[in-house]
CSV table of C-alpha atoms and ligand atoms in Angstrom, one decimal:
chain,number,residue,atom,x,y,z
T,228,MET,CA,140.9,131.5,94.6
T,229,PRO,CA,143.9,133.0,92.5
T,230,PRO,CA,143.6,132.5,89.0
T,231,LYS,CA,145.1,129.4,87.5
T,232,VAL,CA,148.3,129.7,85.2
T,233,GLN,CA,150.1,126.8,83.5
T,234,THR,CA,153.4,126.4,81.7
T,235,VAL,CA,152.6,124.7,78.4
T,236,LEU,CA,154.0,124.9,74.8
T,237,LEU,CA,151.8,126.8,72.3
T,238,VAL,CA,152.5,125.3,68.8
T,239,ASN,CA,151.7,127.7,65.7
T,240,LEU,CA,151.1,126.0,62.3
T,241,PHE,CA,152.4,127.0,59.1
T,242,HIS,CA,150.3,129.8,57.8
T,243,GLU,CA,149.7,128.1,54.2
T,244,ILE,CA,147.6,125.7,55.9
T,245,ALA,CA,145.3,128.5,56.4
T,246,LEU,CA,144.9,129.0,52.7
T,247,LYS,CA,143.6,125.4,51.9
T,248,ARG,CA,140.2,126.6,52.4
T,249,ASN,CA,138.3,123.2,51.2
T,250,ASN,CA,140.8,120.8,52.5
T,251,ARG,CA,141.6,122.7,55.7
T,252,ARG,CA,140.2,120.2,58.1
T,253,ARG,CA,142.2,117.5,56.3
T,254,PHE,CA,145.3,119.6,56.9
T,255,LEU,CA,144.7,120.4,60.5
T,256,GLN,CA,143.9,116.9,61.3
T,257,THR,CA,147.2,115.4,59.5
T,258,ALA,CA,149.3,118.0,61.4
T,259,LEU,CA,147.9,117.1,64.7
T,260,GLN,CA,148.4,113.4,64.1
T,261,ASN,CA,152.2,114.2,63.1
T,262,ILE,CA,152.4,116.3,66.3
T,263,ARG,CA,151.2,113.3,68.5
T,264,ARG,CA,153.3,110.7,66.6
T,265,SER,CA,156.4,112.8,67.2
T,266,LEU,CA,155.5,112.7,70.9
T,267,SER,CA,154.5,109.2,71.0
T,268,ASP,CA,156.7,108.1,73.7
T,269,MET,CA,156.3,111.1,75.8
T,270,SER,CA,153.6,111.5,78.3
T,271,ALA,CA,152.4,115.0,76.4
T,272,ARG,CA,148.7,115.9,76.1
T,273,CYS,CA,147.8,118.0,72.8
T,274,PHE,CA,144.7,120.2,72.3
T,275,TYR,CA,143.8,121.7,69.2
T,276,VAL,CA,143.0,125.4,69.6
T,277,PRO,CA,141.3,127.1,66.6
T,278,PRO,CA,142.2,128.4,64.2
T,279,MET,CA,145.9,127.3,63.7
T,280,SER,CA,147.3,126.5,67.2
T,281,VAL,CA,148.0,123.4,69.5
T,282,ARG,CA,148.5,123.8,73.2
T,283,ILE,CA,150.7,121.0,74.5
T,284,HIS,CA,151.0,120.1,78.4
T,285,ALA,CA,153.8,117.8,79.6
T,286,PRO,CA,155.9,117.2,83.0
T,287,ALA,CA,158.4,120.1,83.4
T,288,GLU,CA,161.4,117.6,83.1
T,289,GLN,CA,160.0,116.6,79.4
T,290,LEU,CA,159.9,120.0,78.1
T,291,PRO,CA,163.4,120.4,76.5
T,292,THR,CA,162.9,117.1,74.5
T,293,LEU,CA,159.6,118.1,73.6
T,294,GLN,CA,160.7,121.5,72.3
T,295,GLN,CA,163.5,119.8,70.4
T,296,ARG,CA,160.9,117.2,69.0
T,297,LEU,CA,158.5,120.0,67.8
T,298,LEU,CA,160.9,121.9,66.1
T,299,GLN,CA,161.2,118.9,63.6
T,300,VAL,CA,157.6,118.7,62.8
T,301,ILE,CA,157.1,119.7,59.4
T,302,GLY,CA,153.7,122.1,59.1
T,303,ILE,CA,154.8,123.8,62.3
T,304,GLU,CA,155.7,127.7,61.9
T,305,TYR,CA,156.8,128.4,65.5
T,306,ILE,CA,156.7,127.4,69.0
T,307,SER,CA,156.7,129.1,72.2
T,308,PRO,CA,157.2,128.1,75.6
T,309,ALA,CA,154.2,130.0,77.0
T,310,ILE,CA,152.2,130.7,80.3
T,311,TRP,CA,148.7,130.0,79.7
T,312,THR,CA,145.6,131.7,81.7
T,313,LYS,CA,142.1,131.5,80.8
T,314,SER,CA,141.2,134.8,82.1
T,315,TRP,CA,142.4,138.6,81.9
T,316,GLU,CA,142.7,138.3,85.7
T,317,GLY,CA,145.3,135.6,85.3
T,318,LEU,CA,147.5,137.6,82.8
T,319,GLN,CA,149.1,139.2,85.9
T,320,ALA,CA,150.0,136.1,87.5
T,321,ALA,CA,151.4,134.7,84.3
T,322,THR,CA,153.4,137.8,83.9
T,323,ASP,CA,154.8,137.4,87.3
T,324,LEU,CA,155.6,133.8,86.8
T,325,LEU,CA,157.5,134.5,83.5
T,326,LEU,CA,159.4,137.4,85.0
T,327,GLU,CA,160.7,135.0,87.4
T,328,GLN,CA,161.9,132.8,84.7
T,329,LEU,CA,163.8,135.6,82.8
T,330,PRO,CA,167.4,137.2,83.2
T,331,PRO,CA,167.2,140.9,84.1
T,332,PHE,CA,166.6,143.4,80.8
T,333,SER,CA,166.9,147.1,80.5
T,334,SER,CA,164.3,147.4,77.4
T,335,PHE,CA,161.2,145.5,76.2
T,336,ALA,CA,158.0,145.6,73.9
T,337,VAL,CA,154.7,143.9,74.1
T,338,ARG,CA,153.1,142.5,70.9
T,339,CYS,CA,149.6,141.2,71.2
T,340,LYS,CA,147.6,139.5,68.5
T,341,ARG,CA,143.9,138.7,69.2
T,342,THR,CA,142.6,136.2,67.5
T,343,GLU,CA,139.5,135.9,69.7
T,344,LYS,CA,137.7,139.0,68.7
T,345,ARG,CA,135.0,138.8,71.5
T,346,PHE,CA,137.3,140.2,74.2
T,347,PRO,CA,136.2,143.8,74.9
T,348,MET,CA,139.8,145.0,74.8
T,349,SER,CA,141.9,146.0,71.5
T,350,SER,CA,145.3,144.5,71.1
T,351,ALA,CA,146.9,148.1,71.6
T,352,ASP,CA,145.1,148.5,74.9
T,353,ILE,CA,146.2,144.9,76.1
T,354,GLU,CA,149.8,145.7,75.0
T,355,ARG,CA,149.7,149.4,76.8
T,356,ARG,CA,148.1,147.7,79.9
T,357,LEU,CA,150.6,144.7,80.4
T,358,GLY,CA,153.7,147.2,78.9
T,359,ALA,CA,152.8,149.4,82.1
T,360,TYR,CA,152.6,146.4,84.6
T,361,ILE,CA,156.1,145.1,83.5
T,362,ARG,CA,157.9,148.6,83.6
T,363,GLU,CA,156.4,149.0,86.7
T,364,ARG,CA,157.7,145.2,88.0
T,365,THR,CA,161.0,145.5,86.3
T,366,GLY,CA,162.2,149.2,85.8
T,367,ALA,CA,162.9,148.4,82.3
T,368,SER,CA,161.8,151.0,79.4
T,369,VAL,CA,159.8,150.2,76.6
T,370,ASN,CA,161.5,150.2,73.4
T,371,LEU,CA,159.1,149.2,70.5
T,372,ARG,CA,162.1,149.4,67.7
T,373,ALA,CA,165.0,147.5,69.1
T,374,PRO,CA,163.7,145.8,72.6
T,375,GLU,CA,166.1,143.7,74.4
T,376,ARG,CA,163.1,141.6,75.2
T,377,THR,CA,159.8,140.9,73.4
T,378,PHE,CA,156.6,139.8,75.1
T,379,TRP,CA,154.0,138.3,73.0
T,380,ILE,CA,150.6,137.7,74.2
T,381,ARG,CA,148.2,135.5,71.9
T,382,LEU,CA,144.6,135.8,72.7
T,383,LEU,CA,143.1,132.4,71.5
T,384,PRO,CA,139.6,131.0,72.1
T,385,ASP,CA,140.6,129.3,75.2
T,386,GLY,CA,142.6,132.0,76.9
T,387,PHE,CA,145.7,134.3,76.9
T,388,TYR,CA,149.1,132.8,76.0
T,389,LEU,CA,152.2,135.0,77.4
T,390,ALA,CA,155.6,133.9,75.9
T,391,ALA,CA,159.1,135.7,75.8
T,392,GLU,CA,160.5,133.1,73.3
T,393,ARG,CA,159.4,132.1,69.7
T,394,LEU,CA,161.4,129.1,68.1
T,395,THR,CA,161.3,128.9,64.5
T,396,ALA,CA,160.2,125.3,63.2
T,397,PRO,CA,160.5,124.1,59.6
T,398,GLY,CA,157.1,125.3,58.3
T,399,GLY,CA,155.8,123.3,55.3
T,400,LEU,CA,152.7,121.3,54.5
T,401,PRO,CA,152.3,118.4,57.2
T,402,VAL,CA,154.0,115.1,55.9
T,403,GLY,CA,151.5,112.8,54.3
T,404,ILE,CA,149.0,115.1,53.0
T,405,SER,CA,150.4,115.1,49.4
T,406,GLY,CA,150.7,111.5,49.1
T,407,ARG,CA,153.6,109.3,48.8
T,408,VAL,CA,156.8,109.4,46.5
T,409,LEU,CA,160.0,107.3,46.1
T,410,ALA,CA,163.2,109.1,46.4
T,411,LEU,CA,166.4,107.6,44.4
T,412,LEU,CA,168.9,108.1,47.3
T,413,SER,CA,172.4,107.7,46.9
T,414,GLY,CA,175.0,108.2,49.8
T,415,GLY,CA,175.6,111.9,48.1
T,416,ILE,CA,174.9,115.1,49.3
T,417,ASP,CA,172.0,116.2,47.1
T,418,SER,CA,169.5,113.3,47.1
T,419,PRO,CA,168.8,113.6,51.1
T,420,VAL,CA,168.2,117.2,50.6
T,421,ALA,CA,165.7,116.6,47.5
T,422,ALA,CA,163.9,113.9,49.8
T,423,TRP,CA,163.8,116.4,52.6
T,424,ARG,CA,162.3,119.3,50.5
T,425,MET,CA,159.6,116.9,49.0
T,426,MET,CA,158.5,116.1,52.7
T,427,LEU,CA,158.2,119.9,53.0
T,428,ARG,CA,155.8,119.8,50.4
T,429,GLY,CA,153.7,117.4,52.3
T,430,CYS,CA,155.1,114.0,50.9
T,431,HIS,CA,155.7,110.9,52.8
T,432,VAL,CA,158.8,109.4,51.1
T,433,ASP,CA,160.0,106.1,50.5
T,434,PHE,CA,163.6,105.5,49.6
T,435,LEU,CA,165.4,103.5,46.9
T,436,HIS,CA,169.2,103.0,47.0
T,437,PHE,CA,171.0,101.0,44.1
T,438,HIS,CA,174.4,99.6,45.2
T,439,SER,CA,177.1,97.8,43.3
T,440,PHE,CA,177.8,95.1,46.2
T,441,PRO,CA,179.8,92.7,45.8
T,442,LEU,CA,181.8,94.6,43.4
T,443,VAL,CA,182.2,97.3,46.0
T,444,SER,CA,181.9,97.5,49.7
T,445,THR,CA,178.6,97.8,51.7
T,446,ARG,CA,179.5,101.5,52.5
T,447,SER,CA,177.1,103.1,50.3
T,448,GLN,CA,174.3,101.0,51.8
T,449,GLU,CA,175.4,102.0,55.3
T,450,LYS,CA,175.4,105.5,54.5
T,451,ALA,CA,172.0,105.3,53.0
T,452,GLN,CA,170.6,103.6,56.1
T,453,ALA,CA,172.1,106.4,58.3
T,454,LEU,CA,170.6,108.9,56.2
T,455,VAL,CA,167.3,107.4,56.0
T,456,GLN,CA,167.6,107.0,59.7
T,457,LEU,CA,168.0,110.8,60.3
T,458,LEU,CA,165.2,111.7,57.8
T,459,THR,CA,162.6,109.5,59.6
T,460,ARG,CA,162.8,112.1,62.5
T,461,TYR,CA,160.5,114.2,60.0
T,462,GLN,CA,158.2,111.4,58.8
T,463,TYR,CA,158.1,108.8,61.7
T,464,HIS,CA,158.4,105.7,59.4
T,465,SER,CA,160.4,105.0,56.4
T,466,ARG,CA,161.0,102.3,53.9
T,467,LEU,CA,164.3,101.8,52.5
T,468,PHE,CA,164.8,99.6,49.4
T,469,PHE,CA,167.9,98.2,48.2
T,470,VAL,CA,168.3,97.2,44.6
T,471,PRO,CA,171.8,95.7,43.2
T,472,LEU,CA,173.2,97.1,40.0
T,473,ALA,CA,176.3,95.2,39.6
T,474,GLU,CA,175.3,92.4,37.1
T,475,PHE,CA,173.7,95.1,34.8
T,476,GLN,CA,177.0,97.3,35.2
T,477,GLN,CA,178.9,94.4,34.1
T,478,HIS,CA,177.3,93.9,31.0
T,479,VAL,CA,177.3,97.6,30.3
T,480,VAL,CA,181.0,97.6,30.4
T,481,VAL,CA,181.4,94.7,27.9
T,482,ARG,CA,178.9,96.1,25.5
T,483,ALA,CA,178.5,99.9,25.5
T,484,PRO,CA,181.0,102.9,24.9
T,485,ALA,CA,182.3,104.4,28.3
T,486,ALA,CA,180.9,107.9,27.5
T,487,TYR,CA,177.0,106.5,27.7
T,488,ARG,CA,177.6,104.3,30.9
T,489,VAL,CA,176.2,106.7,33.3
T,490,VAL,CA,173.2,107.4,31.2
T,491,LEU,CA,172.5,103.7,30.8
T,492,TYR,CA,172.8,103.2,34.5
T,493,ARG,CA,170.2,105.9,35.0
T,494,ARG,CA,167.8,104.5,32.8
T,495,PHE,CA,168.2,101.2,34.4
T,496,MET,CA,167.4,102.8,37.7
T,497,TYR,CA,164.4,104.7,36.7
T,498,ARG,CA,163.0,101.5,35.1
T,499,LEU,CA,163.5,99.9,38.4
T,500,ALA,CA,162.3,102.7,40.5
T,501,GLU,CA,159.1,102.9,38.5
T,502,TRP,CA,158.5,99.3,39.3
T,503,VAL,CA,158.8,99.8,43.3
T,504,ALA,CA,157.1,103.0,43.1
T,505,GLN,CA,154.0,101.1,41.5
T,506,GLN,CA,154.2,98.2,43.9
T,507,TYR,CA,154.5,100.2,47.1
T,508,GLY,CA,151.9,102.9,46.2
T,509,ALA,CA,154.4,105.8,45.4
T,510,LYS,CA,152.9,108.4,42.5
T,511,ALA,CA,156.2,110.0,41.6
T,512,LEU,CA,159.8,109.4,41.8
T,513,VAL,CA,162.3,112.3,43.4
T,514,SER,CA,166.0,112.7,42.3
T,515,GLY,CA,168.5,115.0,43.6
T,516,ASP,CA,169.4,116.3,40.0
T,517,SER,CA,170.7,119.9,39.4
T,518,LEU,CA,170.7,121.1,36.0
T,519,GLY,CA,174.2,121.1,34.7
T,520,GLN,CA,176.0,119.8,37.8
T,521,VAL,CA,177.5,116.9,36.2
T,522,SER,CA,177.3,115.5,32.6
T,523,SER,CA,174.4,113.3,33.6
T,524,GLN,CA,172.5,116.2,34.6
T,525,THR,CA,172.4,118.2,31.4
T,526,LEU,CA,169.2,118.8,29.6
T,527,ASP,CA,169.7,116.4,26.9
T,528,ASN,CA,170.7,113.6,29.4
T,529,LEU,CA,167.8,114.3,31.7
T,530,ALA,CA,165.4,113.7,28.8
T,531,THR,CA,167.0,110.7,27.6
T,532,THR,CA,166.7,109.3,31.5
T,533,SER,CA,163.4,110.5,32.1
T,534,ALA,CA,162.1,108.7,28.9
T,535,VAL,CA,162.1,105.5,30.4
T,536,THR,CA,159.5,106.0,32.9
T,537,THR,CA,155.6,107.7,32.7
T,538,LEU,CA,155.8,108.6,36.3
T,539,PRO,CA,156.5,112.1,37.4
T,540,ILE,CA,159.9,112.7,38.2
T,541,LEU,CA,160.3,115.4,40.9
T,542,ARG,CA,163.5,117.4,41.2
T,543,PRO,CA,163.2,119.9,43.7
T,544,LEU,CA,167.0,120.9,43.4
T,545,ILE,CA,167.1,121.5,39.8
T,546,GLY,CA,167.8,125.3,40.1
T,547,MET,CA,169.8,125.2,42.9
T,548,SER,CA,173.6,125.5,43.0
T,549,LYS,CA,175.8,123.1,44.9
T,550,GLN,CA,176.6,125.8,47.4
T,551,GLU,CA,172.9,126.2,48.2
T,552,ILE,CA,172.5,122.5,48.4
T,553,ILE,CA,175.4,122.2,50.8
T,554,ALA,CA,174.0,125.0,53.2
T,555,GLN,CA,170.7,123.1,53.5
T,556,ALA,CA,172.5,119.7,53.8
T,557,ARG,CA,174.4,121.1,56.8
T,558,LEU,CA,171.5,122.5,58.4
T,559,LEU,CA,169.7,119.4,58.2
T,560,GLY,CA,172.4,117.2,59.4
T,561,THR,CA,172.8,115.1,56.6
T,562,TYR,CA,176.1,116.7,55.3
T,563,ASP,CA,178.5,114.8,57.6
T,564,ILE,CA,177.0,111.4,56.6
T,565,SER,CA,177.2,112.2,53.0
T,566,VAL,CA,180.7,113.3,52.7
T,567,GLN,CA,182.0,110.3,54.4
T,568,PRO,CA,183.9,108.2,51.8
T,569,ASP,CA,182.0,105.3,49.8
T,570,GLU,CA,181.9,103.8,46.4
T,571,ASP,CA,179.1,104.8,44.8
T,572,CYS,CA,177.6,102.4,42.0
T,573,CYS,CA,177.3,105.4,39.4
T,574,SER,CA,181.2,106.0,39.7
T,575,LEU,CA,181.8,102.4,38.8
T,576,PHE,CA,183.3,101.7,35.3
T,577,VAL,CA,182.7,105.2,34.1
T,578,ALA,CA,184.5,107.4,31.7
T,579,ARG,CA,186.5,110.3,32.8
T,580,HIS,CA,184.4,112.2,30.1
T,581,SER,CA,180.9,111.0,30.0
T,582,ALA,CA,178.5,112.3,27.0
T,583,THR,CA,176.9,115.4,27.6
T,584,ARG,CA,174.5,114.9,24.8
T,585,SER,CA,172.8,111.7,24.4
T,586,ASP,CA,169.8,111.1,22.2
T,587,ARG,CA,167.2,108.3,22.7
T,588,GLN,CA,168.0,106.5,19.4
T,589,THR,CA,171.8,105.9,20.1
T,590,VAL,CA,170.8,104.8,23.9
T,591,GLU,CA,168.0,102.8,22.9
T,592,ALA,CA,170.3,100.8,20.3
T,593,LEU,CA,172.8,100.2,23.0
T,594,GLU,CA,170.0,98.8,25.1
T,595,ALA,CA,169.1,96.5,22.4
T,596,GLN,CA,172.2,94.6,22.7
T,597,LEU,CA,171.8,94.0,26.6
T,598,PRO,CA,169.4,91.3,27.9
T,599,MET,CA,167.4,94.0,29.6
T,600,GLU,CA,164.2,92.1,30.6
T,601,SER,CA,166.2,89.2,32.4
T,602,LEU,CA,168.5,91.7,34.0
T,603,LEU,CA,165.7,93.9,35.5
T,604,HIS,CA,164.2,90.7,36.8
T,605,ARG,CA,167.2,89.4,38.5
T,606,ALA,CA,167.8,92.9,40.1
T,607,LEU,CA,164.3,93.1,41.5
T,608,GLU,CA,164.2,89.6,42.9
T,609,GLN,CA,167.2,90.9,45.0
T,610,LEU,CA,165.2,93.7,46.3
T,611,LYS,CA,165.5,94.3,50.0
T,612,LEU,CA,163.5,96.4,52.4
T,613,ALA,CA,164.6,98.0,55.9
T,614,GLU,CA,162.4,100.0,57.8
T,615,TYR,CA,162.7,102.8,60.3
T,616,ARG,CA,160.6,104.3,62.9
T,617,PHE,CA,160.9,107.6,64.9
T,618,PRO,CA,160.7,108.1,68.1
T,619,SER,CA,162.1,104.3,68.4
T,620,PRO,CA,165.9,105.2,67.8
T,621,ALA,CA,167.1,101.9,66.1
T,622,PRO,CA,166.0,100.5,62.8
T,623,THR,CA,163.2,98.0,63.5
T,624,PRO,CA,164.6,94.4,63.4
T,625,SER,CA,162.1,93.5,60.3
T,626,SER,CA,163.7,93.3,57.0
T,627,GLN,CA,161.8,91.7,54.1
T,628,THR,CA,162.3,90.4,50.7
T,629,ALA,CA,159.8,91.8,48.4
T,630,ALA,CA,158.1,89.7,45.6
T,631,PRO,CA,159.8,89.3,42.6
T,632,TRP,CA,159.1,91.3,39.3
T,633,GLY,CA,155.8,91.3,38.1
T,634,ALA,CA,154.4,89.3,41.0
T,635,GLY,CA,152.1,92.3,41.8
T,636,ALA,CA,152.6,92.0,45.6
T,637,SER,CA,151.9,95.0,48.1
T,638,PRO,CA,154.2,95.4,51.2
T,639,GLU,CA,151.4,93.3,53.3
T,640,THR,CA,152.3,90.1,51.4
T,641,THR,CA,156.2,90.5,51.3
T,642,THR,CA,157.7,87.6,53.5
T,643,PRO,CA,160.2,88.2,56.5
T,644,HIS,CA,163.5,87.6,55.2
T,645,ASP,CA,166.3,88.1,57.7
T,646,PRO,CA,166.3,89.6,61.0
T,647,GLU,CA,169.2,92.1,60.7
T,648,PRO,CA,168.7,94.9,58.0
T,649,ARG,CA,172.7,95.4,58.0
T,650,GLU,CA,172.9,91.7,56.7
T,651,SER,CA,170.1,91.8,54.7
T,652,VAL,CA,171.3,94.4,52.4
T,653,SER,CA,174.9,93.1,51.7
I,941,LIG,P1,173.8,113.4,45.2
I,941,LIG,O1,173.2,113.7,44.3
I,941,LIG,O2,172.9,112.5,46.2
I,941,LIG,O3,174.6,114.2,46.0
I,941,LIG,P2,175.7,112.4,43.6
I,941,LIG,O4,175.9,114.0,43.3
I,941,LIG,O5,176.8,111.3,44.0
I,941,LIG,O6,174.9,112.1,44.9
I,941,LIG,P3,174.7,112.4,41.0
I,941,LIG,O7,175.5,111.6,40.3
I,941,LIG,O8,174.5,113.9,41.3
I,941,LIG,O9,174.7,111.7,42.5
I,941,LIG,O10,173.1,111.7,41.0
I,941,LIG,C1,171.9,112.3,40.8
I,941,LIG,C2,170.8,111.5,41.5
I,941,LIG,O11,170.5,110.3,40.9
I,941,LIG,C3,170.8,111.6,43.0
I,941,LIG,O12,170.6,112.7,43.2
I,941,LIG,C4,169.9,110.5,43.0
I,941,LIG,O13,168.7,111.1,43.1
I,941,LIG,C5,170.1,109.5,41.9
I,941,LIG,N1,171.4,108.6,42.3
I,941,LIG,C6,172.6,108.7,41.7
I,941,LIG,N2,173.2,107.5,42.3
I,941,LIG,C7,172.3,106.7,43.0
I,941,LIG,C8,172.1,105.7,43.8
I,941,LIG,N3,173.2,104.9,43.9
I,941,LIG,N4,171.0,105.1,44.3
I,941,LIG,C9,169.8,105.8,43.9
I,941,LIG,N5,169.9,107.0,43.5
I,941,LIG,C10,171.1,107.6,42.7
I,942,LIG,MG1,174.4,115.2,42.5
């Protein structure tokens, strides 16, 4: 009987996982679980191959979608469409099958990585033997410096994998491994990138959007929804909270000098964010601040705004320029959504020149003139939640009203409110 060869997808997990000696098992389990979740609507079968790979079988017609999905799974370093065979004898048949699928080429190289050390031949021997066979079959010459085509052989405990392609995935730590955070999401360019960068460090991200409806349209909320829907591809389930800021802003306009308005808005936002984070199990806040980008992001103003919460505020973009952030947003696909016109709550009633240096005493004195407690309560009473799932493309119909300030409700005890998220957030 001829040796069996099969077309599969070989997934290689991000090498950083290998460094986590004590937690390695947990990292691998989370990575595998995420791969399965990302393919949950497909008939793919996944098998863990020690130490850092996953073999995936799926019907041929599903392979393009499968590939596209896996390229979005955080924790994967690269994927290879490969021919798998259990034995050395099968490698020749695997090579024949792969060559049939490839256009002609004039030069090539073979690279072998032998993870399974019990096999008697060295990597160099395998490369030479297979190289000789390919040369004989195709007439192409070996060129190790600049080959037109590279063949990769991986020798893993379950057999040989032969591939002519490696597709780079996002890398990073598997989503969920680092715990839950709450990202403050405007409709702008920076905050979705900040959220995504925390996903790359293994965080599961909840989102919180502040809006000024009914003083402005629902546009910013719609953008936040579109952004979360896109980012859900990377974490499979997302919660997006909406909290109104309009009433607080109206008080600020009457009582506070224009130059301090943005700092006051931000402090109010962080107080609300802390409450949401604590109620919904997030251990840190995430913001898209970049040092010096605008007046609210000077060191003094960041210190004044951060002072209202004891939660860590993660600012993954703090050292990046706007150009670098835009480049990431374009790659991520959020840029086109972010640049659509909207009316962000922070641009409402703000001075042309905001104070670049605020101090706590001044800002606390201004806040003392405002009914802070009741404004916080009322904003939280109007908190709305929409949930998103991937692979399911549309937002789930469940939208809920969370329990009011201080009620100590967990998400499980929230009551269904409005079946249409779009309605419920306006
Ligand atoms: P972005 O930073 O997302 O591009 P932006 O540049 O308009 O939007 P900034 O003024 O730079 O917003 O705000 C700094 C950070 O504050 C944002 O990255 C975000 O984390 C938070 N933030 C600002 N506005 C909002 C909002 N309406 N809702 C939630 N978070 C917000
Ligand atoms: Mg910004």
